[in-house]
Amino acid sequence: MRATSRILAALLLASSAVAQSQPTLESGSVIAAAERLKAGEYLWAPGIAPEGPVLLVVSLATQRAVIYRNGVPIGITTISSGRPGYRTPTGVFTILQRHVEHYSSLYNNAPMPYMQRLTWGGVALHAGDLPGYPASHGCIRLPRDFAKLLYGVTRLGMTVVVTDEAAVPRVAPAEALLQGQAMAAAPAAGSAWRPQASPSGPVSLVISAADRRVIVLRNGVVIGSAPVTIDGQIDRTSAFVMQNGGAAGRSWLRVPLPGQTAASAGPELRGRIHVEDRFRQAVEAVLRPGTTVLVTPDSLRAGSTGQSATVVEG
């Protein structure tokens, strides 16, 4: 509780410097802070975690988004997602394109300041009007000042999770992932490894239990793919972010997604996912702090809505 109070205090102090209409909060959790924001309000405190991997989680149910750096929330904002008939897709995305000044090619050249594209079909993060309810053509609108601040800390290839669930995710420590025991040698066919397709940038891995395949992206471009075998059933999406690495070993954060808690984020995955050893070694060579790993379940249906969830559009 003390740590949470310090985070909230820092968020409030930082937000007062950039917006005079931010809410006054006495105490409580980061989730409570997000719930109390009014349309167009946000909290921003990058100094809480000056360095580390960045992850954005958007909740369509609450019309809120949280930006994490090194597993710590450094910003919370209200949003406006797609209105009926233009529903914002849920799933796991990477930032494909970024423009400070951008205009819609689909909707009458409408301005989309600080645009960060999530799909080639027209869905993006950008500054826009926030009436307090879903009102866009599918994009995720943000307060203009927050969109500018967010643009300053994100990069191409960064992971964005969009969910229907109401709860804002928390971050909890996770044991080492994707080490020798986690992805042990196994016969494989149909593997591909093309690191030259994208020589640098953020790395993301998506392990699909439904497809029995791992996909490796760098800067949003697929650089590798291989079949995997999985012990047992995967019944929920699990997310991990690599904090550091080196001689002392890698440190991963498990990110319980909306609707999950640290205690219910799913069973331990280490030792259950197997891939050809040569492919594992190639993957380990490109892992860096900030690498995101998403393990998707045997069924890729998104919650109770019956809508299909997108798992990285490249």
XYZ file of N, CA and C in Angstrom, residues 152-309:
474
model
N 6.149 10.373 -27.080
C 7.546 10.578 -26.711
C 8.209 9.387 -26.059
N 7.422 8.432 -25.544
C 8.027 7.281 -24.847
C 7.823 5.974 -25.581
N 7.024 5.963 -26.641
C 6.787 4.733 -27.380
C 7.681 4.661 -28.608
N 7.754 3.474 -29.198
C 8.585 3.248 -30.368
C 7.880 2.277 -31.312
N 8.299 2.255 -32.574
C 7.794 1.258 -33.506
C 8.046 -0.142 -32.953
N 7.067 -1.010 -33.113
C 7.206 -2.376 -32.634
C 6.775 -2.590 -31.211
N 6.466 -1.523 -30.476
C 6.032 -1.669 -29.087
C 4.694 -2.393 -29.020
N 4.486 -3.179 -27.973
C 3.272 -3.972 -27.833
C 2.147 -3.158 -27.202
N 0.950 -3.309 -27.774
C -0.266 -2.691 -27.244
C -1.311 -3.794 -27.083
N -1.877 -3.912 -25.897
C -2.926 -4.889 -25.624
C -4.252 -4.152 -25.511
N -5.249 -4.567 -26.308
C -6.584 -3.980 -26.253
C -7.539 -5.071 -25.791
N -8.299 -4.809 -24.718
C -9.130 -5.835 -24.106
C -10.524 -5.314 -23.819
N -11.468 -6.241 -23.740
C -12.838 -5.914 -23.345
C -13.001 -5.899 -21.835
N -12.054 -6.477 -21.126
C -12.206 -6.620 -19.682
C -12.144 -5.275 -18.975
N -12.768 -5.225 -17.799
C -12.881 -3.962 -17.078
C -11.665 -3.644 -16.229
N -11.042 -4.663 -15.634
C -9.980 -4.409 -14.665
C -8.713 -3.903 -15.338
N -7.996 -3.028 -14.652
C -6.696 -2.560 -15.127
C -5.642 -3.541 -14.638
N -4.726 -3.995 -15.491
C -3.772 -5.026 -15.078
C -2.747 -4.532 -14.070
N -2.299 -5.456 -13.249
C -1.190 -5.197 -12.339
C 0.012 -5.990 -12.839
N 1.178 -5.687 -12.306
C 2.394 -6.375 -12.730
C 2.970 -7.134 -11.548
N 3.358 -8.373 -11.767
C 3.921 -9.192 -10.703
C 5.148 -9.909 -11.228
N 6.125 -10.248 -10.367
C 7.331 -10.938 -10.831
C 6.996 -12.303 -11.425
N 7.744 -12.694 -12.408
C 7.591 -14.019 -13.012
C 8.953 -14.683 -13.069
N 8.945 -15.993 -13.047
C 10.199 -16.718 -13.132
C 10.757 -16.636 -14.548
N 11.991 -17.028 -14.696
C 12.653 -16.949 -15.999
C 11.842 -17.673 -17.066
N 11.818 -17.079 -18.240
C 11.043 -17.631 -19.339
C 11.943 -17.721 -20.559
N 11.639 -18.676 -21.425
C 12.367 -18.840 -22.687
C 13.847 -19.137 -22.492
N 14.195 -19.788 -21.417
C 15.550 -20.276 -21.260
C 15.582 -21.737 -21.697
N 16.741 -22.365 -21.519
C 16.915 -23.706 -22.056
C 15.817 -24.678 -21.683
N 15.415 -24.654 -20.444
C 14.403 -25.606 -20.015
C 13.035 -25.232 -20.562
N 12.792 -23.924 -20.732
C 11.479 -23.483 -21.183
C 11.231 -23.856 -22.631
N 12.274 -23.826 -23.464
C 12.104 -24.144 -24.876
C 13.155 -25.186 -25.257
N 12.943 -26.369 -24.793
C 13.924 -27.440 -24.977
C 13.901 -27.948 -26.409
N 14.935 -28.738 -26.745
C 15.048 -29.251 -28.106
C 13.879 -30.165 -28.430
N 13.343 -30.023 -29.653
C 12.262 -30.878 -30.112
C 12.315 -30.913 -31.629
N 11.951 -32.040 -32.237
C 11.965 -32.105 -33.693
C 11.044 -31.045 -34.272
N 11.440 -30.426 -35.372
C 10.617 -29.383 -35.958
C 10.815 -29.348 -37.453
N 9.776 -28.915 -38.151
C 9.843 -28.682 -39.594
C 9.106 -27.391 -39.862
N 9.518 -26.712 -40.913
C 8.830 -25.476 -41.251
C 9.310 -24.279 -40.468
N 10.524 -24.327 -39.918
C 11.079 -23.185 -39.206
C 11.671 -22.188 -40.195
N 11.635 -20.917 -39.823
C 12.231 -19.861 -40.654
C 12.880 -18.847 -39.734
N 14.070 -18.378 -40.126
C 14.784 -17.380 -39.324
C 15.426 -16.371 -40.266
N 14.906 -15.131 -40.296
C 15.371 -14.099 -41.216
C 15.607 -12.795 -40.458
N 16.602 -12.731 -39.587
C 16.831 -11.514 -38.808
C 17.152 -10.306 -39.668
N 17.662 -10.541 -40.887
C 17.996 -9.430 -41.775
C 16.747 -8.689 -42.262
N 15.566 -9.295 -42.126
C 14.334 -8.623 -42.551
C 14.057 -7.375 -41.723
N 14.579 -7.339 -40.508
C 14.465 -6.155 -39.647
C 15.656 -6.183 -38.699
N 16.752 -5.524 -39.049
C 18.011 -5.673 -38.300
C 17.985 -5.136 -36.876
N 17.081 -4.221 -36.564
C 17.096 -3.633 -35.218
C 15.687 -3.242 -34.815
N 15.524 -2.971 -33.511
C 14.243 -2.518 -32.995
C 13.707 -3.439 -31.917
N 12.560 -3.076 -31.312
C 11.961 -3.885 -30.233
C 11.567 -5.264 -30.723
N 11.765 -6.255 -29.872
C 11.448 -7.646 -30.206
C 10.213 -8.095 -29.438
N 9.293 -8.757 -30.140
C 8.103 -9.342 -29.529
C 7.973 -10.778 -30.000
N 7.531 -11.664 -29.108
C 7.252 -13.045 -29.455
C 5.787 -13.331 -29.173
N 5.136 -13.993 -30.107
C 3.780 -14.471 -29.898
C 3.795 -15.985 -30.042
N 3.398 -16.683 -28.988
C 3.332 -18.140 -29.001
C 1.855 -18.518 -29.009
N 1.385 -19.054 -30.127
C -0.017 -19.392 -30.290
C -0.243 -20.867 -30.005
N -0.991 -21.148 -28.945
C -1.316 -22.536 -28.638
C -2.281 -23.104 -29.673
N -3.132 -22.234 -30.250
C -4.086 -22.686 -31.260
C -3.371 -23.138 -32.525
N -2.337 -22.393 -32.921
C -1.595 -22.711 -34.146
C -0.377 -23.587 -33.884
N -0.033 -23.762 -32.590
C 1.178 -24.497 -32.223
C 2.394 -23.913 -32.949
N 2.558 -22.609 -32.828
C 3.642 -21.916 -33.539
C 4.082 -20.698 -32.742
N 5.374 -20.377 -32.825
C 5.919 -19.156 -32.256
C 6.305 -18.228 -33.402
N 5.959 -16.965 -33.260
C 6.315 -15.942 -34.239
C 7.179 -14.904 -33.535
N 8.291 -14.528 -34.152
C 9.202 -13.531 -33.592
C 9.132 -12.286 -34.466
N 8.837 -11.140 -33.857
C 8.776 -9.874 -34.585
C 9.838 -8.926 -34.052
N 10.450 -8.182 -34.950
C 11.360 -7.113 -34.542
C 10.946 -5.853 -35.294
N 10.676 -4.830 -34.515
C 10.176 -3.580 -35.088
C 8.883 -3.812 -35.862
N 8.084 -4.790 -35.405
C 6.811 -5.088 -36.034
C 6.900 -5.964 -37.258
N 8.111 -6.415 -37.638
C 8.325 -7.248 -38.823
C 8.654 -8.673 -38.384
N 8.028 -9.664 -39.026
C 8.308 -11.059 -38.686
C 9.719 -11.424 -39.131
N 10.541 -11.847 -38.172
C 11.901 -12.278 -38.503
C 12.107 -13.765 -38.251
N 11.133 -14.428 -37.659
C 11.278 -15.845 -37.405
C 9.961 -16.497 -37.059
N 9.868 -17.791 -37.342
C 8.669 -18.550 -37.039
C 9.046 -20.018 -36.957
N 8.404 -20.730 -36.032
C 8.707 -22.152 -35.878
C 7.556 -22.851 -35.179
N 7.363 -24.134 -35.468
C 6.355 -24.898 -34.734
C 6.807 -25.155 -33.304
N 5.846 -25.256 -32.404
C 6.137 -25.564 -31.009
C 5.258 -26.721 -30.563
N 5.712 -27.415 -29.546
C 4.868 -28.386 -28.853
C 4.637 -27.860 -27.453
N 3.439 -28.076 -26.940
C 3.054 -27.528 -25.649
C 2.495 -28.641 -24.785
N 3.014 -28.753 -23.573
C 2.520 -29.742 -22.621
C 1.248 -29.218 -21.972
N 0.155 -29.944 -22.113
C -1.097 -29.534 -21.495
C -1.805 -28.467 -22.310
N -2.877 -27.939 -21.749
C -3.707 -26.962 -22.438
C -3.399 -25.551 -21.950
N -3.410 -24.593 -22.863
C -3.280 -23.174 -22.519
C -4.674 -22.571 -22.593
N -5.211 -22.123 -21.468
C -6.603 -21.670 -21.451
C -6.758 -20.162 -21.310
N -5.635 -19.420 -21.282
C -5.743 -17.968 -21.188
C -4.482 -17.333 -21.747
N -4.608 -16.063 -22.090
C -3.445 -15.332 -22.582
C -2.544 -14.950 -21.419
N -1.246 -15.151 -21.588
C -0.262 -14.723 -20.593
C 0.720 -13.773 -21.261
N 1.107 -12.741 -20.542
C 2.014 -11.735 -21.087
C 3.227 -11.593 -20.175
N 4.407 -11.449 -20.784
C 5.653 -11.282 -20.044
C 6.470 -10.179 -20.703
N 7.186 -9.417 -19.894
C 8.091 -8.387 -20.389
C 9.458 -8.622 -19.772
N 10.500 -8.635 -20.601
C 11.856 -8.849 -20.112
C 12.409 -7.561 -19.536
N 12.873 -7.614 -18.285
C 13.405 -6.424 -17.625
C 14.897 -6.254 -17.865
N 15.652 -7.308 -17.700
C 17.097 -7.194 -17.888
C 17.654 -8.550 -18.274
N 18.933 -8.564 -18.592
C 19.581 -9.807 -18.966
C 21.081 -9.671 -18.784
N 21.804 -10.732 -19.102
C 23.249 -10.692 -18.943
C 23.752 -11.923 -18.233
N 24.957 -11.813 -17.680
C 25.591 -12.963 -17.039
C 24.775 -13.472 -15.860
N 24.085 -12.564 -15.177
C 23.306 -12.959 -14.002
C 21.993 -13.626 -14.368
N 21.668 -13.681 -15.654
C 20.415 -14.289 -16.087
C 19.367 -13.246 -16.406
N 18.323 -13.685 -17.077
C 17.262 -12.778 -17.485
C 16.215 -12.651 -16.391
N 15.611 -11.470 -16.337
C 14.540 -11.218 -15.385
C 13.292 -10.841 -16.167
N 12.200 -11.549 -15.925
C 10.949 -11.321 -16.633
C 9.861 -10.880 -15.676
N 8.993 -10.020 -16.151
C 7.789 -9.650 -15.411
C 6.597 -10.322 -16.062
N 5.802 -11.011 -15.267
C 4.513 -11.487 -15.760
C 3.514 -10.338 -15.618
N 2.783 -10.055 -16.662
C 1.795 -8.975 -16.637
C 0.408 -9.607 -16.637
N -0.229 -9.738 -15.448
C -1.602 -10.240 -15.433
C -2.505 -9.271 -16.201
N -3.183 -9.768 -17.207
C -4.008 -8.920 -18.049
C -5.343 -8.641 -17.370
N -6.128 -7.704 -17.890
C -7.418 -7.375 -17.263
C -8.240 -8.604 -16.966
N -8.786 -8.632 -15.746
C -9.539 -9.780 -15.287
C -8.682 -10.801 -14.571
N -7.353 -10.643 -14.623
C -6.432 -11.543 -13.951
C -5.787 -10.819 -12.770
N -5.317 -11.595 -11.815
C -4.503 -11.060 -10.722
C -3.190 -11.813 -10.727
N -2.259 -11.371 -9.890
C -0.965 -12.048 -9.826
C -1.133 -13.512 -9.452
N -2.137 -13.791 -8.620
C -2.336 -15.158 -8.156
C -3.103 -16.007 -9.162
N -3.840 -15.352 -10.093
C -4.676 -16.110 -11.024
C -4.259 -15.920 -12.463
N -3.004 -15.512 -12.676
C -2.548 -15.206 -14.034
C -2.307 -16.458 -14.867
N -2.579 -17.623 -14.304
C -2.412 -18.848 -15.070
C -1.276 -19.684 -14.512
N -1.223 -20.964 -14.884
C -0.182 -21.847 -14.361
C 1.187 -21.485 -14.910
N 2.208 -21.943 -14.224
C 3.588 -21.719 -14.651
C 3.793 -22.324 -16.042
N 4.411 -21.560 -16.942
C 4.609 -22.009 -18.315
C 6.003 -22.557 -18.557
N 6.925 -22.281 -17.653
C 8.296 -22.732 -17.865
C 8.350 -24.257 -17.964
N 9.044 -24.732 -18.980
C 9.178 -26.167 -19.173
C 8.050 -26.801 -19.952
N 7.025 -26.022 -20.337
C 5.871 -26.583 -21.043
C 5.884 -26.277 -22.540
N 6.721 -25.334 -22.973
C 6.733 -24.925 -24.375
C 8.064 -25.342 -24.986
N 8.010 -26.140 -26.056
C 9.223 -26.729 -26.624
C 9.360 -26.337 -28.085
N 10.590 -26.051 -28.498
C 10.889 -25.695 -29.872
C 12.262 -26.247 -30.233
N 12.538 -26.359 -31.514
C 13.838 -26.846 -31.965
C 14.959 -26.047 -31.310
N 15.980 -26.737 -30.846
C 17.025 -26.095 -30.061
C 17.755 -24.998 -30.838
N 18.009 -25.212 -32.124
C 18.708 -24.190 -32.904
C 17.882 -22.911 -33.019
N 16.566 -23.071 -33.139
C 15.698 -21.898 -33.208
C 15.692 -21.172 -31.858
N 15.657 -21.953 -30.775
C 15.703 -21.347 -29.442
C 16.962 -20.510 -29.270
N 18.100 -21.039 -29.702
C 19.356 -20.308 -29.563
C 19.352 -19.026 -30.393
N 18.758 -19.087 -31.587
C 18.678 -17.880 -32.417
C 17.812 -16.821 -31.748
N 16.698 -17.248 -31.145
C 15.816 -16.312 -30.456
C 16.524 -15.686 -29.263
N 17.211 -16.511 -28.488
C 17.891 -15.987 -27.303
C 18.931 -14.927 -27.666
N 19.504 -15.022 -28.864
C 20.520 -14.053 -29.279
C 19.936 -12.657 -29.534
N 18.613 -12.557 -29.774
C 18.017 -11.244 -30.062
C 17.197 -10.700 -28.892
N 17.086 -11.474 -27.813
C 16.326 -10.993 -26.659
C 17.030 -9.808 -26.022
N 16.269 -8.785 -25.714
C 16.780 -7.579 -25.071
C 15.783 -7.119 -24.011
N 16.238 -6.326 -23.028
C 15.272 -5.722 -22.116
C 14.190 -4.997 -22.901
N 12.936 -5.263 -22.559
C 11.817 -4.703 -23.296
C 11.140 -5.715 -24.190
N 11.793 -6.877 -24.425
C 11.157 -7.923 -25.223
C 9.849 -8.355 -24.560
N 8.799 -8.473 -25.367
C 7.497 -8.888 -24.875
C 7.169 -10.277 -25.407
N 6.649 -11.140 -24.533
C 6.217 -12.472 -24.921
C 4.735 -12.615 -24.602
N 3.937 -12.965 -25.618
C 2.515 -13.223 -25.437
C 2.255 -14.680 -25.746
N 1.639 -15.393 -24.808
C 1.249 -16.778 -25.023
C -0.268 -16.799 -25.105
N -0.798 -17.143 -26.279
C -2.241 -17.108 -26.491
C -2.830 -18.501 -26.356
N -4.090 -18.607 -25.954
C -4.679 -19.914 -25.614
C -5.034 -20.752 -26.821
N -5.499 -21.984 -26.518
C -5.907 -22.903 -27.578
C -7.077 -22.340 -28.372
N -7.934 -21.554 -27.715
C -9.028 -20.877 -28.405
C -8.735 -19.396 -28.426
N -8.799 -18.775 -29.594
C -8.491 -17.356 -29.725
C -9.739 -16.493 -29.746
N -10.791 -16.917 -29.043
C -11.985 -16.107 -28.936
C -11.794 -15.105 -27.813
N -12.316 -13.916 -27.987
C -12.072 -12.831 -27.040
C -13.231 -12.705 -26.067
N -13.072 -13.292 -24.891
C -14.054 -13.120 -23.832
C -15.424 -13.644 -24.213
N -16.478 -13.018 -23.671
C -17.837 -13.485 -23.878
C -18.512 -12.813 -25.057
N -17.805 -11.946 -25.754
C -18.427 -11.193 -26.827
C -18.548 -12.003 -28.106
N -17.754 -13.068 -28.230
C -17.780 -13.862 -29.442
C -16.975 -13.233 -30.567
N -16.347 -12.090 -30.321
C -15.533 -11.440 -31.334
C -14.151 -12.074 -31.384
N -13.603 -12.184 -32.575
C -12.259 -12.723 -32.700
C -11.234 -11.713 -32.207
N -10.227 -12.188 -31.512
C -9.156 -11.312 -31.034
C -8.004 -11.337 -32.018
